[in-house]
Amino acid sequence: MRLFVAIEFDEKTKSKMIDVQDQLRAAVLHGNFSRPENLHLTLAFLGEVPEERVGGIIRAMDRISSRAFDAQFSRIGQFRSERDSLWWIGMRENPCLTAMRAALTEYLTEAGYQYDKKRFRPHITIARQVVLASRPEIKIKPFGTRVSSISLMLSERIDGKLKYTELYRKKLEG
Ligand code: 2AM
């Protein structure tokens, strides 16, 4: 099973992300835009995990004692490759996020799980494989949301479409 741990967002927050996505859409020649139900922020990408090892991930998530926190979004950015680029909305640096993510990766490591070790750049992917037609005029009005849980997500490709399913939700305290 292809798994990752992520922050999921409520509809109001996602509609603000979709506003940004729509501004980008207006300027692309090509782009693979994330569907609203797929908008999330990945905390740890685990990759393929055998079904019998899912329980250990849940136990690692349950060890986290971090509190709920307010997150802010105020910028967009790109990860470029030679051919195209991935566009994202960034979550502002936040000591609560950093501490919670550090606890998660520590407990996953202690339990013997591997996760993607690239430098953590908290982001929500809004579009992949973007090729621009014109310079996008994107105005992002900073917005915020309360993060009060984290989710274990299953990633599947069904009929060519990426589908994410929440397998477990860990509530943060407070
Ligand atoms: P991305 O949006 O920047 O591609 C599910 O694939 C989630 O896990 C995505 O949010 C993706 O980030 C993230 N992820 C991190 N490392 C990954 C990897 N090596 N392969 C696929 N997805 C990865």
Short mmCIF file of C-alpha atoms and ligand atoms in Angstrom, two decimals:
data_model
loop_
_atom_site.label_atom_id
_atom_site.label_comp_id
_atom_site.label_asym_id
_atom_site.label_seq_id
_atom_site.Cartn_x
_atom_site.Cartn_y
_atom_site.Cartn_z
CA MET A 1 0.00 0.00 0.00
CA ARG A 2 1.33 3.43 -0.96
CA LEU A 3 1.02 5.54 2.18
CA PHE A 4 1.76 9.02 3.49
CA VAL A 5 0.92 11.07 6.57
CA ALA A 6 -0.65 14.44 5.82
CA ILE A 7 -2.63 17.41 7.04
CA GLU A 8 -6.09 17.51 5.48
CA PHE A 9 -8.05 20.78 5.16
CA ASP A 10 -11.67 21.84 5.60
CA GLU A 11 -13.79 22.99 2.66
CA LYS A 12 -13.45 26.70 3.48
CA THR A 13 -9.65 26.49 3.45
CA LYS A 14 -9.65 24.42 0.27
CA SER A 15 -11.85 26.98 -1.48
CA LYS A 16 -9.15 29.61 -0.79
CA MET A 17 -6.56 27.25 -2.27
CA ILE A 18 -8.79 26.74 -5.31
CA ASP A 19 -8.98 30.54 -5.82
CA VAL A 20 -5.19 30.55 -6.14
CA GLN A 21 -5.31 27.49 -8.40
CA ASP A 22 -7.82 29.24 -10.69
CA GLN A 23 -5.50 32.24 -11.08
CA LEU A 24 -2.71 29.91 -12.17
CA ARG A 25 -5.07 28.01 -14.50
CA ALA A 26 -5.65 31.19 -16.45
CA ALA A 27 -1.96 31.36 -17.39
CA VAL A 28 -1.07 27.79 -18.36
CA LEU A 29 -0.58 26.04 -21.65
CA HIS A 30 -0.64 22.73 -19.84
CA GLY A 31 -1.09 21.68 -16.23
CA ASN A 32 -2.27 18.73 -14.19
CA PHE A 33 -4.32 20.46 -11.48
CA SER A 34 -4.92 18.79 -8.10
CA ARG A 35 -8.58 18.00 -7.58
CA PRO A 36 -10.09 19.78 -4.52
CA GLU A 37 -10.46 16.51 -2.61
CA ASN A 38 -6.74 15.80 -3.15
CA LEU A 39 -5.40 19.07 -1.66
CA HIS A 40 -3.25 18.22 1.38
CA LEU A 41 0.10 18.90 3.01
CA THR A 42 2.42 15.88 3.25
CA LEU A 43 4.27 15.46 6.55
CA ALA A 44 5.97 12.15 5.70
CA PHE A 45 5.84 10.10 2.49
CA LEU A 46 6.23 6.41 3.41
CA GLY A 47 5.87 4.81 -0.02
CA GLU A 48 5.00 1.11 -0.28
CA VAL A 49 4.18 -0.45 3.10
CA PRO A 50 2.86 -4.01 3.57
CA GLU A 51 -0.67 -4.10 4.99
CA GLU A 52 0.45 -5.84 8.19
CA ARG A 53 2.71 -2.86 9.00
CA VAL A 54 -0.03 -0.22 8.91
CA GLY A 55 -0.80 -0.67 12.63
CA GLY A 56 2.73 0.42 13.55
CA ILE A 57 2.26 3.72 11.71
CA ILE A 58 -0.95 4.36 13.61
CA ARG A 59 0.83 3.62 16.91
CA ALA A 60 3.62 6.07 15.94
CA MET A 61 1.00 8.76 15.16
CA ASP A 62 -0.74 8.07 18.47
CA ARG A 63 2.49 8.76 20.40
CA ILE A 64 2.43 12.39 19.23
CA SER A 65 1.41 14.74 22.03
CA SER A 66 1.55 17.98 20.01
CA ARG A 67 -1.22 20.53 20.37
CA ALA A 68 -3.50 21.91 17.66
CA PHE A 69 -2.12 25.11 16.06
CA ASP A 70 -2.95 27.94 13.68
CA ALA A 71 -1.30 27.72 10.28
CA GLN A 72 -0.85 30.56 7.79
CA PHE A 73 -0.53 30.50 4.02
CA SER A 74 0.89 33.52 2.27
CA ARG A 75 3.01 32.45 -0.68
CA ILE A 76 3.13 30.29 -3.73
CA GLY A 77 6.18 28.71 -5.28
CA GLN A 78 7.47 26.19 -7.79
CA PHE A 79 9.64 23.11 -7.89
CA ARG A 80 11.11 23.29 -11.37
CA SER A 81 12.34 20.51 -13.57
CA GLU A 82 13.77 20.80 -17.06
CA ARG A 83 10.45 20.18 -18.78
CA ASP A 84 7.84 21.67 -16.50
CA SER A 85 7.18 22.66 -12.91
CA LEU A 86 5.11 21.77 -9.87
CA TRP A 87 3.28 24.71 -8.28
CA TRP A 88 2.47 24.89 -4.60
CA ILE A 89 1.07 26.99 -1.78
CA GLY A 90 3.48 27.18 1.15
CA MET A 91 2.65 26.95 4.85
CA ARG A 92 4.50 29.61 6.81
CA GLU A 93 7.30 28.44 9.14
CA ASN A 94 5.73 27.50 12.43
CA PRO A 95 7.40 26.04 15.54
CA CYS A 96 4.32 23.90 16.28
CA LEU A 97 4.42 22.36 12.80
CA THR A 98 8.19 21.78 13.04
CA ALA A 99 7.92 20.11 16.47
CA MET A 100 4.96 17.96 15.48
CA ARG A 101 6.65 16.80 12.28
CA ALA A 102 9.89 16.09 14.17
CA ALA A 103 7.97 13.92 16.68
CA LEU A 104 6.23 12.05 13.85
CA THR A 105 9.44 11.27 11.95
CA GLU A 106 11.24 10.31 15.17
CA TYR A 107 8.51 7.83 16.16
CA LEU A 108 8.30 6.42 12.63
CA THR A 109 12.07 5.94 12.57
CA GLU A 110 12.07 4.29 16.00
CA ALA A 111 9.43 1.86 14.76
CA GLY A 112 11.59 1.00 11.73
CA TYR A 113 9.75 2.88 8.94
CA GLN A 114 11.46 4.66 6.06
CA TYR A 115 10.15 7.99 4.81
CA ASP A 116 11.20 10.44 2.14
CA LYS A 117 14.21 12.28 3.60
CA LYS A 118 14.20 15.29 1.29
CA ARG A 119 14.37 18.61 3.15
CA PHE A 120 10.91 19.30 4.59
CA ARG A 121 9.28 22.13 2.67
CA PRO A 122 5.69 22.30 3.89
CA HIS A 123 3.57 22.77 0.79
CA ILE A 124 0.25 21.98 -0.83
CA THR A 125 0.64 20.94 -4.46
CA ILE A 126 -1.93 22.78 -6.57
CA ALA A 127 -0.68 21.70 -10.03
CA ARG A 128 1.92 19.39 -11.55
CA GLN A 129 3.55 19.34 -14.99
CA VAL A 130 2.81 23.01 -15.51
CA VAL A 131 3.92 24.71 -18.70
CA LEU A 132 3.03 28.38 -18.74
CA ALA A 133 1.46 30.23 -21.65
CA SER A 134 1.92 33.63 -20.04
CA ARG A 135 3.28 35.11 -16.85
CA PRO A 136 0.70 34.37 -14.14
CA GLU A 137 -0.65 37.32 -12.16
CA ILE A 138 -1.33 35.57 -8.89
CA LYS A 139 -2.48 37.60 -5.92
CA ILE A 140 -2.62 35.52 -2.77
CA LYS A 141 -4.51 37.10 0.09
CA PRO A 142 -2.91 35.49 3.17
CA PHE A 143 -5.25 33.07 4.89
CA GLY A 144 -5.12 30.76 7.87
CA THR A 145 -6.62 27.61 9.28
CA ARG A 146 -6.53 25.60 12.47
CA VAL A 147 -4.65 22.30 12.25
CA SER A 148 -6.26 19.98 14.76
CA SER A 149 -5.50 16.55 13.31
CA ILE A 150 -3.17 14.61 11.03
CA SER A 151 -4.18 11.77 8.72
CA LEU A 152 -2.73 8.52 7.43
CA MET A 153 -3.52 8.49 3.71
CA LEU A 154 -3.64 5.72 1.12
CA SER A 155 -2.66 6.76 -2.40
CA GLU A 156 -4.07 4.78 -5.34
CA ARG A 157 -4.38 5.28 -9.06
CA ILE A 158 -7.85 4.22 -10.15
CA ASP A 159 -8.76 4.43 -13.87
CA GLY A 160 -5.77 6.72 -14.30
CA LYS A 161 -6.97 9.08 -11.56
CA LEU A 162 -5.07 9.69 -8.35
CA LYS A 163 -7.28 8.88 -5.36
CA TYR A 164 -6.41 9.46 -1.71
CA THR A 165 -8.29 7.73 1.10
CA GLU A 166 -7.95 8.56 4.77
CA LEU A 167 -7.18 5.37 6.74
CA TYR A 168 -6.74 6.94 10.18
CA ARG A 169 -7.06 10.36 11.79
CA LYS A 170 -5.06 11.36 14.87
CA LYS A 171 -6.50 14.33 16.75
CA LEU A 172 -4.03 16.86 18.16
CA GLU A 173 -4.59 18.01 21.72
CA GLY A 174 -6.40 21.20 22.57
P1 2AM B 1 4.29 16.50 -3.88
O1 2AM B 1 2.89 17.00 -3.88
O2 2AM B 1 5.31 17.56 -3.66
O3 2AM B 1 4.58 15.65 -5.10
C1 2AM B 1 1.47 11.83 -2.19
O4 2AM B 1 2.19 11.43 -3.30
C2 2AM B 1 2.14 12.96 -1.48
O5 2AM B 1 3.43 12.57 -1.01
C3 2AM B 1 2.34 14.23 -2.29
O6 2AM B 1 1.99 15.33 -1.48
C4 2AM B 1 3.82 14.23 -2.60
O7 2AM B 1 4.41 15.51 -2.62
C5 2AM B 1 4.40 13.53 -1.39
N1 2AM B 1 5.68 12.91 -1.68
C6 2AM B 1 6.83 13.18 -1.02
N2 2AM B 1 7.81 12.43 -1.48
C7 2AM B 1 7.32 11.68 -2.47
C8 2AM B 1 7.89 10.72 -3.36
N3 2AM B 1 9.17 10.34 -3.28
N4 2AM B 1 7.06 10.17 -4.30
C9 2AM B 1 5.76 10.55 -4.37
N5 2AM B 1 5.18 11.43 -3.56
C10 2AM B 1 5.95 11.99 -2.62
#
